[in-house]
Amino acid sequence: MTDLTASATGADRTPELPEPPGLPPLVELAAVTRTHGSGRTAVHALRGVDLRVADGELVVVRGRSGSGKTTLLGLVGGLDRPTAGTVRVAGTDLGTLSDRKLIGLRRAAIGFVFQSFGLVPFLSAAENAGLPLRLTATDPAERRTRVAELLDVVGLADRADHRPGELSGGEQQRVAIARALASRPRLLIADEPTGHLDADTGLRIMRLLRTVVDRDGIGALVATHDARLAELADTVLDLHDGLLERV
């Protein structure tokens, strides 16, 4: 279950629904604001955002370019810190962690998928997918097994030895998804993962994310400006003027 309310002031917020019994949310933001700059030139990217994402839930955040989607995902992923409010991931208050511990949390619990793919051009698909496992010094045999499994999941078992320049945009994004899943994260964060893809390929990528969430029971937070992709989500949120509203 995802319960989300957002407003500039606490008095304006919709009352929160009671928390169901069981484990706490995988992601929980409470009254989070993020302001860039100060004074008259200050930009209020987020203004009092509350958000919950559960394990096994696919949440889509929609909004035009510059609406604050990337800022929101950066806070959830521990890449940025809020001006005010609390961000919890897997039960941990990110505000209490040092930069070093944040890196450890990201490696252990969070997988990232970006619009630009971010693949290393001189590495093969298999080598790119296995990079997170190299960072954690995973046994080579175990790494090869995991990479082969992931490339099969994303439909690229026969392209394992191809470099990014030999793959289509959709194939490169599927490699990026495999890489994000390599360390078995509990949370997948995807920032405009279909932004550089045509409509049909983008829909296939979104269906793949839906399959991964259902298959592995992970939580996923996906930012997009494409309204059509929201049809596959469990929860759809609109972000505008720093406020988040449930659709």
Short mmCIF file of C-alpha atoms in Angstrom, two decimals:
data_model
loop_
_atom_site.label_atom_id
_atom_site.label_comp_id
_atom_site.label_asym_id
_atom_site.label_seq_id
_atom_site.Cartn_x
_atom_site.Cartn_y
_atom_site.Cartn_z
CA MET A 1 0.00 0.00 0.00
CA THR A 2 1.25 3.46 -0.81
CA ASP A 3 -0.16 6.46 1.01
CA LEU A 4 0.94 9.82 -0.19
CA THR A 5 -0.03 13.34 0.68
CA ALA A 6 1.80 16.56 -0.04
CA SER A 7 1.30 20.25 0.54
CA ALA A 8 3.16 23.39 1.44
CA THR A 9 1.80 23.39 4.98
CA GLY A 10 0.87 20.65 7.42
CA ALA A 11 -2.61 22.07 7.85
CA ASP A 12 -3.37 21.56 4.17
CA ARG A 13 -2.34 17.91 4.08
CA THR A 14 -4.93 15.22 3.60
CA PRO A 15 -5.09 13.07 6.78
CA GLU A 16 -2.92 9.99 6.41
CA LEU A 17 -4.55 6.59 6.19
CA PRO A 18 -3.80 4.19 9.06
CA GLU A 19 -0.73 2.04 8.50
CA PRO A 20 -1.68 -1.60 7.80
CA PRO A 21 -0.26 -4.30 10.06
CA GLY A 22 3.05 -5.86 9.05
CA LEU A 23 6.41 -4.51 8.00
CA PRO A 24 7.08 -0.74 7.73
CA PRO A 25 7.12 0.80 4.23
CA LEU A 26 10.21 0.19 2.12
CA VAL A 27 10.34 3.93 1.42
CA GLU A 28 8.85 6.60 3.65
CA LEU A 29 9.19 10.35 3.22
CA ALA A 30 7.67 12.67 5.82
CA ALA A 31 7.22 16.43 5.20
CA VAL A 32 10.25 16.53 2.91
CA THR A 33 11.31 19.81 1.38
CA ARG A 34 14.25 20.58 -0.87
CA THR A 35 15.25 24.16 -1.56
CA HIS A 36 18.10 25.20 -3.82
CA GLY A 37 19.65 28.57 -3.09
CA SER A 38 18.27 31.18 -0.72
CA GLY A 39 16.44 34.47 -0.60
CA ARG A 40 14.62 35.74 -3.67
CA THR A 41 16.47 33.36 -5.96
CA ALA A 42 15.58 30.25 -3.95
CA VAL A 43 14.02 27.39 -5.90
CA HIS A 44 11.61 25.20 -3.95
CA ALA A 45 11.97 21.87 -5.73
CA LEU A 46 9.89 19.96 -3.17
CA ARG A 47 7.49 21.42 -0.62
CA GLY A 48 6.28 19.18 2.17
CA VAL A 49 6.20 15.83 0.37
CA ASP A 50 4.97 12.64 2.06
CA LEU A 51 5.47 9.34 0.24
CA ARG A 52 5.30 5.63 0.96
CA VAL A 53 6.38 2.76 -1.27
CA ALA A 54 5.92 -0.88 -0.27
CA ASP A 55 7.86 -3.98 -1.25
CA GLY A 56 6.37 -5.42 -4.44
CA GLU A 57 4.87 -2.08 -5.49
CA LEU A 58 5.51 -0.13 -8.69
CA VAL A 59 5.01 3.60 -8.15
CA VAL A 60 5.13 6.04 -11.06
CA VAL A 61 5.77 9.75 -10.53
CA ARG A 62 4.66 11.89 -13.45
CA GLY A 63 5.55 15.50 -14.13
CA ARG A 64 6.88 17.82 -16.76
CA SER A 65 10.59 18.46 -17.17
CA GLY A 66 11.85 20.51 -14.24
CA SER A 67 8.97 19.56 -11.96
CA GLY A 68 11.28 18.02 -9.34
CA LYS A 69 11.11 14.32 -10.26
CA THR A 70 14.88 13.90 -10.36
CA THR A 71 15.22 15.76 -7.06
CA LEU A 72 12.70 13.42 -5.46
CA LEU A 73 14.44 10.30 -6.74
CA GLY A 74 17.82 11.65 -5.67
CA LEU A 75 16.58 12.09 -2.11
CA VAL A 76 15.08 8.60 -1.98
CA GLY A 77 18.28 7.15 -3.42
CA GLY A 78 20.53 8.95 -0.94
CA LEU A 79 22.19 11.02 -3.67
CA ASP A 80 21.00 14.24 -2.06
CA ARG A 81 19.79 15.35 1.36
CA PRO A 82 16.54 17.18 2.13
CA THR A 83 16.40 20.74 3.40
CA ALA A 84 13.84 19.55 5.94
CA GLY A 85 11.87 16.40 6.65
CA THR A 86 12.76 12.71 6.94
CA VAL A 87 13.68 10.12 4.32
CA ARG A 88 13.64 6.46 5.36
CA VAL A 89 14.66 3.55 3.15
CA ALA A 90 14.46 -0.06 4.38
CA GLY A 91 13.80 1.26 7.87
CA THR A 92 16.88 3.50 7.96
CA ASP A 93 16.72 7.27 8.38
CA LEU A 94 19.10 8.44 5.66
CA GLY A 95 19.69 11.68 7.55
CA THR A 96 21.52 9.77 10.27
CA LEU A 97 24.04 8.20 7.89
CA SER A 98 27.47 9.46 6.99
CA ASP A 99 28.36 9.73 3.30
CA ARG A 100 30.30 6.47 3.57
CA LYS A 101 27.35 4.62 5.09
CA LEU A 102 25.05 6.08 2.46
CA ILE A 103 27.25 4.56 -0.23
CA GLY A 104 27.05 1.22 1.55
CA LEU A 105 23.25 1.42 1.72
CA ARG A 106 22.98 2.28 -1.96
CA ARG A 107 25.18 -0.66 -2.94
CA ALA A 108 23.27 -3.08 -0.74
CA ALA A 109 19.66 -1.98 -1.11
CA ILE A 110 19.14 0.29 -4.13
CA GLY A 111 19.44 -0.20 -7.88
CA PHE A 112 19.47 2.79 -10.24
CA VAL A 113 18.33 3.03 -13.87
CA PHE A 114 18.95 6.32 -15.66
CA GLN A 115 17.66 7.85 -18.88
CA SER A 116 21.15 7.94 -20.38
CA PHE A 117 21.82 4.20 -19.79
CA GLY A 118 25.27 4.95 -18.34
CA LEU A 119 26.98 1.88 -19.79
CA VAL A 120 30.76 1.65 -20.08
CA PRO A 121 31.36 1.71 -23.86
CA PHE A 122 34.36 -0.64 -23.96
CA LEU A 123 32.74 -3.34 -21.81
CA SER A 124 30.40 -6.05 -23.06
CA ALA A 125 26.78 -6.34 -21.97
CA ALA A 126 27.75 -9.07 -19.51
CA GLU A 127 30.64 -7.04 -18.10
CA ASN A 128 28.42 -3.96 -17.69
CA ALA A 129 25.71 -5.97 -15.95
CA GLY A 130 28.27 -7.46 -13.58
CA LEU A 131 29.93 -4.20 -12.50
CA PRO A 132 28.10 -3.92 -9.13
CA LEU A 133 29.25 -7.44 -8.28
CA ARG A 134 32.85 -6.53 -9.01
CA LEU A 135 32.54 -3.61 -6.59
CA THR A 136 31.47 -6.01 -3.85
CA ALA A 137 34.20 -8.53 -4.75
CA THR A 138 31.66 -11.25 -5.52
CA ASP A 139 33.20 -14.60 -6.40
CA PRO A 140 33.77 -14.72 -10.20
CA ALA A 141 31.82 -17.96 -10.67
CA GLU A 142 28.87 -16.58 -8.70
CA ARG A 143 29.10 -13.34 -10.66
CA ARG A 144 28.98 -15.14 -14.00
CA THR A 145 25.97 -17.16 -12.90
CA ARG A 146 24.11 -14.08 -11.69
CA VAL A 147 24.88 -12.09 -14.85
CA ALA A 148 23.75 -14.93 -17.10
CA GLU A 149 20.50 -15.20 -15.12
CA LEU A 150 19.84 -11.46 -15.40
CA LEU A 151 20.61 -11.22 -19.10
CA ASP A 152 18.18 -14.08 -19.63
CA VAL A 153 15.53 -12.23 -17.61
CA VAL A 154 15.88 -9.10 -19.74
CA GLY A 155 15.98 -11.12 -22.97
CA LEU A 156 19.61 -10.52 -23.88
CA ALA A 157 21.25 -13.88 -23.28
CA ASP A 158 22.35 -13.97 -26.92
CA ARG A 159 23.85 -10.45 -26.75
CA ALA A 160 26.08 -10.96 -23.71
CA ASP A 161 29.32 -10.35 -25.62
CA HIS A 162 28.11 -7.26 -27.47
CA ARG A 163 29.33 -3.81 -26.50
CA PRO A 164 26.90 -0.88 -26.06
CA GLY A 165 27.67 0.51 -29.52
CA GLU A 166 26.47 -2.77 -31.01
CA LEU A 167 23.14 -2.67 -29.17
CA SER A 168 19.95 -0.73 -29.83
CA GLY A 169 18.72 1.87 -27.36
CA GLY A 170 16.18 -0.55 -25.92
CA GLU A 171 18.82 -3.25 -25.55
CA GLN A 172 21.17 -0.85 -23.79
CA GLN A 173 18.42 0.08 -21.34
CA ARG A 174 17.75 -3.60 -20.66
CA VAL A 175 21.44 -4.07 -19.86
CA ALA A 176 21.17 -1.10 -17.49
CA ILE A 177 18.21 -2.75 -15.77
CA ALA A 178 20.15 -6.00 -15.43
CA ARG A 179 23.04 -4.05 -13.89
CA ALA A 180 20.67 -2.34 -11.44
CA LEU A 181 19.36 -5.72 -10.31
CA ALA A 182 22.73 -7.44 -10.03
CA SER A 183 23.16 -6.98 -6.28
CA ARG A 184 19.54 -8.02 -5.54
CA PRO A 185 18.36 -4.61 -4.28
CA ARG A 186 15.11 -4.14 -2.39
CA LEU A 187 14.40 -0.86 -4.21
CA LEU A 188 14.71 0.02 -7.90
CA ILE A 189 14.82 3.72 -8.82
CA ALA A 190 14.36 4.61 -12.48
CA ASP A 191 14.66 8.21 -13.70
CA GLU A 192 12.97 8.65 -17.10
CA PRO A 193 14.09 5.15 -18.19
CA THR A 194 12.25 5.45 -21.52
CA GLY A 195 13.13 9.07 -22.29
CA HIS A 196 15.50 8.28 -25.17
CA LEU A 197 13.39 5.44 -26.61
CA ASP A 198 10.57 5.30 -29.12
CA ALA A 199 7.06 4.68 -27.82
CA ASP A 200 6.94 0.92 -28.49
CA THR A 201 10.39 0.26 -27.02
CA GLY A 202 9.58 2.43 -24.02
CA LEU A 203 6.45 0.40 -23.34
CA ARG A 204 8.47 -2.83 -23.52
CA ILE A 205 10.93 -1.43 -20.97
CA MET A 206 8.10 -0.46 -18.64
CA ARG A 207 6.58 -3.93 -18.98
CA LEU A 208 9.97 -5.38 -18.08
CA LEU A 209 10.06 -3.27 -14.91
CA ARG A 210 6.56 -4.49 -14.07
CA THR A 211 7.70 -8.10 -14.55
CA VAL A 212 10.76 -7.60 -12.34
CA VAL A 213 8.69 -6.07 -9.53
CA ASP A 214 6.22 -8.96 -9.63
CA ARG A 215 8.92 -11.61 -10.02
CA ASP A 216 11.30 -10.46 -7.27
CA GLY A 217 8.93 -8.59 -4.95
CA ILE A 218 11.07 -5.45 -4.96
CA GLY A 219 9.72 -1.92 -4.74
CA ALA A 220 10.15 0.41 -7.71
CA LEU A 221 9.92 4.18 -7.98
CA VAL A 222 9.84 5.37 -11.60
CA ALA A 223 9.82 8.98 -12.80
CA THR A 224 8.39 9.65 -16.24
CA HIS A 225 6.60 12.29 -18.28
CA ASP A 226 4.86 9.62 -20.37
CA ALA A 227 1.27 9.18 -19.15
CA ARG A 228 0.88 5.90 -21.06
CA LEU A 229 3.45 4.16 -18.92
CA ALA A 230 1.39 4.82 -15.80
CA GLU A 231 -1.12 2.15 -16.84
CA LEU A 232 1.26 -0.54 -15.59
CA ALA A 233 1.80 1.04 -12.16
CA ASP A 234 0.19 0.16 -8.85
CA THR A 235 0.21 3.81 -7.81
CA VAL A 236 0.45 6.96 -9.94
CA LEU A 237 1.48 10.33 -8.52
CA ASP A 238 1.64 13.75 -10.15
CA LEU A 239 4.40 16.16 -9.17
CA HIS A 240 3.97 19.86 -9.89
CA ASP A 241 5.11 23.05 -8.14
CA GLY A 242 6.95 20.94 -5.62
CA LEU A 243 3.78 19.14 -4.53
CA LEU A 244 2.93 15.48 -4.96
CA GLU A 245 -0.64 14.36 -5.52
CA ARG A 246 -2.14 10.91 -5.90
CA VAL A 247 -4.01 10.34 -9.17
#
